JSON list of C-alpha atoms in Angstrom, two decimals:
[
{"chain": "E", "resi": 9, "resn": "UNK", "atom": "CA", "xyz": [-0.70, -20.95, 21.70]},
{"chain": "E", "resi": 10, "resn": "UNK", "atom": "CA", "xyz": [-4.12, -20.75, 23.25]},
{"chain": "E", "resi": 11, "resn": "UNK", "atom": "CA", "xyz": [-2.88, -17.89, 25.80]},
{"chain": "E", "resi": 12, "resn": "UNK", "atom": "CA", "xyz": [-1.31, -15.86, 22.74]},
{"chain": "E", "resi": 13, "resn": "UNK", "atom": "CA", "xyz": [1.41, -14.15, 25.62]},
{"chain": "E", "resi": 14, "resn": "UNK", "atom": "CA", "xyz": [4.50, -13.35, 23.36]},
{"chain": "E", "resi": 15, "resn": "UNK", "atom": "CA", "xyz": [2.83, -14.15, 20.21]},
{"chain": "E", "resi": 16, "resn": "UNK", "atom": "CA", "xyz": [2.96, -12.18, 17.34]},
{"chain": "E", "resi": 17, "resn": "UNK", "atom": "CA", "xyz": [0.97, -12.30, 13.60]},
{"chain": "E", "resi": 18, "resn": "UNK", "atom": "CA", "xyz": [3.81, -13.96, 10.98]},
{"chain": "E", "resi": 19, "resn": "UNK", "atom": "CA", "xyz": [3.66, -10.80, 9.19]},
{"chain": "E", "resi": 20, "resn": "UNK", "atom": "CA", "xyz": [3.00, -6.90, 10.41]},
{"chain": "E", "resi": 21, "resn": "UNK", "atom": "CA", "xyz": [-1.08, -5.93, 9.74]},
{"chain": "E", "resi": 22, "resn": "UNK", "atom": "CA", "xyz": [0.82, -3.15, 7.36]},
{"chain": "E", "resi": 23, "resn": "UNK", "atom": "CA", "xyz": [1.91, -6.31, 5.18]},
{"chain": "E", "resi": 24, "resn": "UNK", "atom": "CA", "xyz": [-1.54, -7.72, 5.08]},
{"chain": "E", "resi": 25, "resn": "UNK", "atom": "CA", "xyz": [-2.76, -4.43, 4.10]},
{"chain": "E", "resi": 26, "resn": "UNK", "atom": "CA", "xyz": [-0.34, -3.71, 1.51]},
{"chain": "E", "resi": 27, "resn": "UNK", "atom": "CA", "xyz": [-0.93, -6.76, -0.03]},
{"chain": "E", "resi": 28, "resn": "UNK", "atom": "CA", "xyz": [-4.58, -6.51, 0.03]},
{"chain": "E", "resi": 29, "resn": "UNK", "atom": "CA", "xyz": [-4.44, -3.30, -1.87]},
{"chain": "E", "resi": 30, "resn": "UNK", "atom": "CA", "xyz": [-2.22, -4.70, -4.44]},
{"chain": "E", "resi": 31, "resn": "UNK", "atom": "CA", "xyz": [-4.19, -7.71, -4.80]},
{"chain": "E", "resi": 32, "resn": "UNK", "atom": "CA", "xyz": [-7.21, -4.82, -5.57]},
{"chain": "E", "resi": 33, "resn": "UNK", "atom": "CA", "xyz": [-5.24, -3.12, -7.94]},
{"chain": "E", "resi": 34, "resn": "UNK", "atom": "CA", "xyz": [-5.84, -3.12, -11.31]},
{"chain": "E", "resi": 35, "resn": "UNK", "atom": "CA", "xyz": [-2.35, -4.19, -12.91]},
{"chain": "E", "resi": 36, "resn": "UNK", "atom": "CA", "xyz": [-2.14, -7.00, -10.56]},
{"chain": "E", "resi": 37, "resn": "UNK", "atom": "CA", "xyz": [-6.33, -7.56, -11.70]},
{"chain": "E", "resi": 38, "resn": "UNK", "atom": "CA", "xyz": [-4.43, -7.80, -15.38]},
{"chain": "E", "resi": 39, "resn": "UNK", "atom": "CA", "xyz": [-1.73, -9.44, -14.94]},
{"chain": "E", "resi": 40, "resn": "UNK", "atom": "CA", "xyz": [-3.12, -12.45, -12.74]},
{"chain": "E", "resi": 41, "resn": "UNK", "atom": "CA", "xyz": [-6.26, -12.72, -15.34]},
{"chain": "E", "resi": 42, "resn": "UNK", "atom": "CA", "xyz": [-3.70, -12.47, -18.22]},
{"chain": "E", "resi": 43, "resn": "UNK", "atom": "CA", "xyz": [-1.38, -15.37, -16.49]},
{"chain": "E", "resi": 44, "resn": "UNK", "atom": "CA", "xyz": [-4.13, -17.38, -14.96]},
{"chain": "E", "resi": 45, "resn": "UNK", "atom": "CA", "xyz": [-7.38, -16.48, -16.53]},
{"chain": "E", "resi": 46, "resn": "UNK", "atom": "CA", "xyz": [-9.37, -16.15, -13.79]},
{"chain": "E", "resi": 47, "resn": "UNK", "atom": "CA", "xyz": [-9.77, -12.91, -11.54]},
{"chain": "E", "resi": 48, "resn": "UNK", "atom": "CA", "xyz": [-7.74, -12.77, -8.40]},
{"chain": "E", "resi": 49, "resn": "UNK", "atom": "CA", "xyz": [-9.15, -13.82, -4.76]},
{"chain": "E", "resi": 50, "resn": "UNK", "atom": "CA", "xyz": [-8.09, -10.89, -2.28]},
{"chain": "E", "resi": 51, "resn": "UNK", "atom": "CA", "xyz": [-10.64, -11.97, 0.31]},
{"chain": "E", "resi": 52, "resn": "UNK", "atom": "CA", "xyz": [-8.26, -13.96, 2.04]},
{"chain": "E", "resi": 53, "resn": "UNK", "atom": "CA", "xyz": [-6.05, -10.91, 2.43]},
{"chain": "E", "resi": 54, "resn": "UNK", "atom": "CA", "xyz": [-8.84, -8.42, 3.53]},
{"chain": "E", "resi": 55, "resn": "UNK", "atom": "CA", "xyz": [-10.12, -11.30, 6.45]},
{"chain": "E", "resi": 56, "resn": "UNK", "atom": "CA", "xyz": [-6.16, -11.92, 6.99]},
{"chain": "E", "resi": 57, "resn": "UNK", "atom": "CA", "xyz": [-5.97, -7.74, 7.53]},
{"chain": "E", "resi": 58, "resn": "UNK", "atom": "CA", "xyz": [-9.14, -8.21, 9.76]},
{"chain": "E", "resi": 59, "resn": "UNK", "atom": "CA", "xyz": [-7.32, -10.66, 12.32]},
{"chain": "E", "resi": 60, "resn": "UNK", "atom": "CA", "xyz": [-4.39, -9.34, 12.51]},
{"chain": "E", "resi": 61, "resn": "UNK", "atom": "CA", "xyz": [-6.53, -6.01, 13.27]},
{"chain": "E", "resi": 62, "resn": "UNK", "atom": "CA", "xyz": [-8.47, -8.08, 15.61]},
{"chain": "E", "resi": 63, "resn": "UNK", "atom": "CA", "xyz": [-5.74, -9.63, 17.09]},
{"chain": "E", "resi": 64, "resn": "UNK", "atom": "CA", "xyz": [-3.76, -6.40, 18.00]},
{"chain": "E", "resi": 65, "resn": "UNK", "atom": "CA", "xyz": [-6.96, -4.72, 19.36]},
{"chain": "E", "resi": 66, "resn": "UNK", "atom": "CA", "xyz": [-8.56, -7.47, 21.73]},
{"chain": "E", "resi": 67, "resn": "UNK", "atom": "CA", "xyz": [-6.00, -10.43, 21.41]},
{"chain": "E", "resi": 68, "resn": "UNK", "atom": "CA", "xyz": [-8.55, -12.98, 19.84]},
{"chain": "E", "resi": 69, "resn": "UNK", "atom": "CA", "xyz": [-7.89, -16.56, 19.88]},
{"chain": "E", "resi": 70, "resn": "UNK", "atom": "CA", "xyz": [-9.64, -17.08, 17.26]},
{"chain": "E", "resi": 71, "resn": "UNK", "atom": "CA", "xyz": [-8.21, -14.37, 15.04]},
{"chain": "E", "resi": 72, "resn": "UNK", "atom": "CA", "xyz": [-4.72, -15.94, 16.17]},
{"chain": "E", "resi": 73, "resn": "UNK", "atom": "CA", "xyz": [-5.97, -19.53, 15.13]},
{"chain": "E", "resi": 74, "resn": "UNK", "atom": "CA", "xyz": [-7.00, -18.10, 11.39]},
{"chain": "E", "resi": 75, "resn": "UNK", "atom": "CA", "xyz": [-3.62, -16.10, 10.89]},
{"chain": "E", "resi": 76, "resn": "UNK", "atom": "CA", "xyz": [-1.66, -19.18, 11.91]},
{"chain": "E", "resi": 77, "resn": "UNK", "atom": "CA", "xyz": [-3.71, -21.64, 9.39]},
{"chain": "E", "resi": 78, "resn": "UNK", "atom": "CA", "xyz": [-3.81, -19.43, 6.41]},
{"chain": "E", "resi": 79, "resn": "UNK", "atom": "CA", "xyz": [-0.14, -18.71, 6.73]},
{"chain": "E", "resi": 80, "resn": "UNK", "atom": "CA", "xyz": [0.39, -22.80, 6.77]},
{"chain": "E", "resi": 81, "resn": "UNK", "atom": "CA", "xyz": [-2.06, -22.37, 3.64]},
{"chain": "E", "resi": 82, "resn": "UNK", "atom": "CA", "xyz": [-0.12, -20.16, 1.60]},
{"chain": "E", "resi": 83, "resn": "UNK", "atom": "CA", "xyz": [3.31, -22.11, 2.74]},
{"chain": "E", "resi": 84, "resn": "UNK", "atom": "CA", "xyz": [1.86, -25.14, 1.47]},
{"chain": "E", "resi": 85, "resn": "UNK", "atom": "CA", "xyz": [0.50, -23.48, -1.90]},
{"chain": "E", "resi": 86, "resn": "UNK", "atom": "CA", "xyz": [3.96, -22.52, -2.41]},
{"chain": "E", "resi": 87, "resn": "UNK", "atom": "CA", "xyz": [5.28, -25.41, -2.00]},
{"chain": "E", "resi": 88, "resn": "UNK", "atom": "CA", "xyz": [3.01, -27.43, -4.52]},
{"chain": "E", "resi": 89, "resn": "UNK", "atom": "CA", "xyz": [4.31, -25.11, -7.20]},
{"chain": "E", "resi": 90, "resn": "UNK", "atom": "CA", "xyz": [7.84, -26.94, -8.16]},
{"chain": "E", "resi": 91, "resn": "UNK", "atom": "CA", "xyz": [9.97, -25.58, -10.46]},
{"chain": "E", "resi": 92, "resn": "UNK", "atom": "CA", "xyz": [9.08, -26.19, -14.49]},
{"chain": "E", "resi": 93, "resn": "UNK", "atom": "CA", "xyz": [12.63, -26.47, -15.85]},
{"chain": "E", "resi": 94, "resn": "UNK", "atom": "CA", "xyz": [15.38, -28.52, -13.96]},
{"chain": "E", "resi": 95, "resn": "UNK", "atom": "CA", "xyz": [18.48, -26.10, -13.29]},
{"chain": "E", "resi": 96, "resn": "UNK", "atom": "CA", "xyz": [21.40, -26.90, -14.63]},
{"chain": "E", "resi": 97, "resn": "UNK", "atom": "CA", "xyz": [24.83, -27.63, -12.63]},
{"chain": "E", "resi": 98, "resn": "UNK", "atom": "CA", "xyz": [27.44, -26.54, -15.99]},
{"chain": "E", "resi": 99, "resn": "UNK", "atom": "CA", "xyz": [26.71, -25.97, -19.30]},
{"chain": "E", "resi": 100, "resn": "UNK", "atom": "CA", "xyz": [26.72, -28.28, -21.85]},
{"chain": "E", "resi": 101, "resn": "UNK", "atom": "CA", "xyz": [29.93, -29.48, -23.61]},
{"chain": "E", "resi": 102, "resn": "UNK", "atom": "CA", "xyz": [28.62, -28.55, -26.72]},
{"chain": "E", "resi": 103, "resn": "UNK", "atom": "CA", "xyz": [28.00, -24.91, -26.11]},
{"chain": "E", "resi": 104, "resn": "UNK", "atom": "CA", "xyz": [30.51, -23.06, -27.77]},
{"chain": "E", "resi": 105, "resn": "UNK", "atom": "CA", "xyz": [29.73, -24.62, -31.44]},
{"chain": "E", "resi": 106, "resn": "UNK", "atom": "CA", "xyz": [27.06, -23.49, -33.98]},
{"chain": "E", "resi": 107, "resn": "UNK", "atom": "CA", "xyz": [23.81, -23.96, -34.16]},
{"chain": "E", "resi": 108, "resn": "UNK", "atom": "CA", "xyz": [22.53, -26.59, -36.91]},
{"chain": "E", "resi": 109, "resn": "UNK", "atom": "CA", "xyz": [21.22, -23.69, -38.51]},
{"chain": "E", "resi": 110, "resn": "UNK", "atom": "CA", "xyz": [23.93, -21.29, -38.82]},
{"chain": "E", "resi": 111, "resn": "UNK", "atom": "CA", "xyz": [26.19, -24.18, -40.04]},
{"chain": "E", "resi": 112, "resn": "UNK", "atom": "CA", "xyz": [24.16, -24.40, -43.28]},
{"chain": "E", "resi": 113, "resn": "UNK", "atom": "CA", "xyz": [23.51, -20.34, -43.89]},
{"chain": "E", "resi": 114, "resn": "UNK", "atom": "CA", "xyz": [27.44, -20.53, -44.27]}
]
């Protein structure tokens, strides 16, 4: 990995850069306060932009090194976040009947 012959970044530097100026936007600014009340960190994106940049231009190790941890950084942050409901496999038996309520509006 140190030689970086055949590598390439994980994603294009167009990716990084499209997602850096969403992150900047201003509905994704109001939606991720809204959802998360805190404003949105899009300096990992723009430094992410940078080394792929970086990479492509002068084939930096150490640009290659920081693309390759902060995509294992954002795998893992995916990861963490399990699903909230459990899915179900069929629907329950009971399905097809009212609902306590509409049996005593009747």
């Amino acid at each position: 990995m140190a030689d970086g012959g055949g590598w390439r970044p994980p994603r294009p530097c167009e990716t990084y850069s499209a997602e850096w100026k969403l992150c900047r936007s201003a509905r994704h600014f109001l939606h991720h306060y809204y959802v998360h009340g805190e404003r949105p960190a899009c300096e990992q994106w723009r430094r992410d932009l940078a080394n792929c940049r970086e990479w492509e231009e002068r084939r930096s190790a150490e640009a290659q090194q920081s693309l390759c941890e902060s995509e294992r950084a954002r795998v893992q942050a995916a990861r963490k976040h399990t699903l909230v409901w459990a899915l179900r496999q069929s629907p329950p038996a009971d399905w097809h009947l009212p609902l306590p309520q509409e049996e005593k509006d009747q």
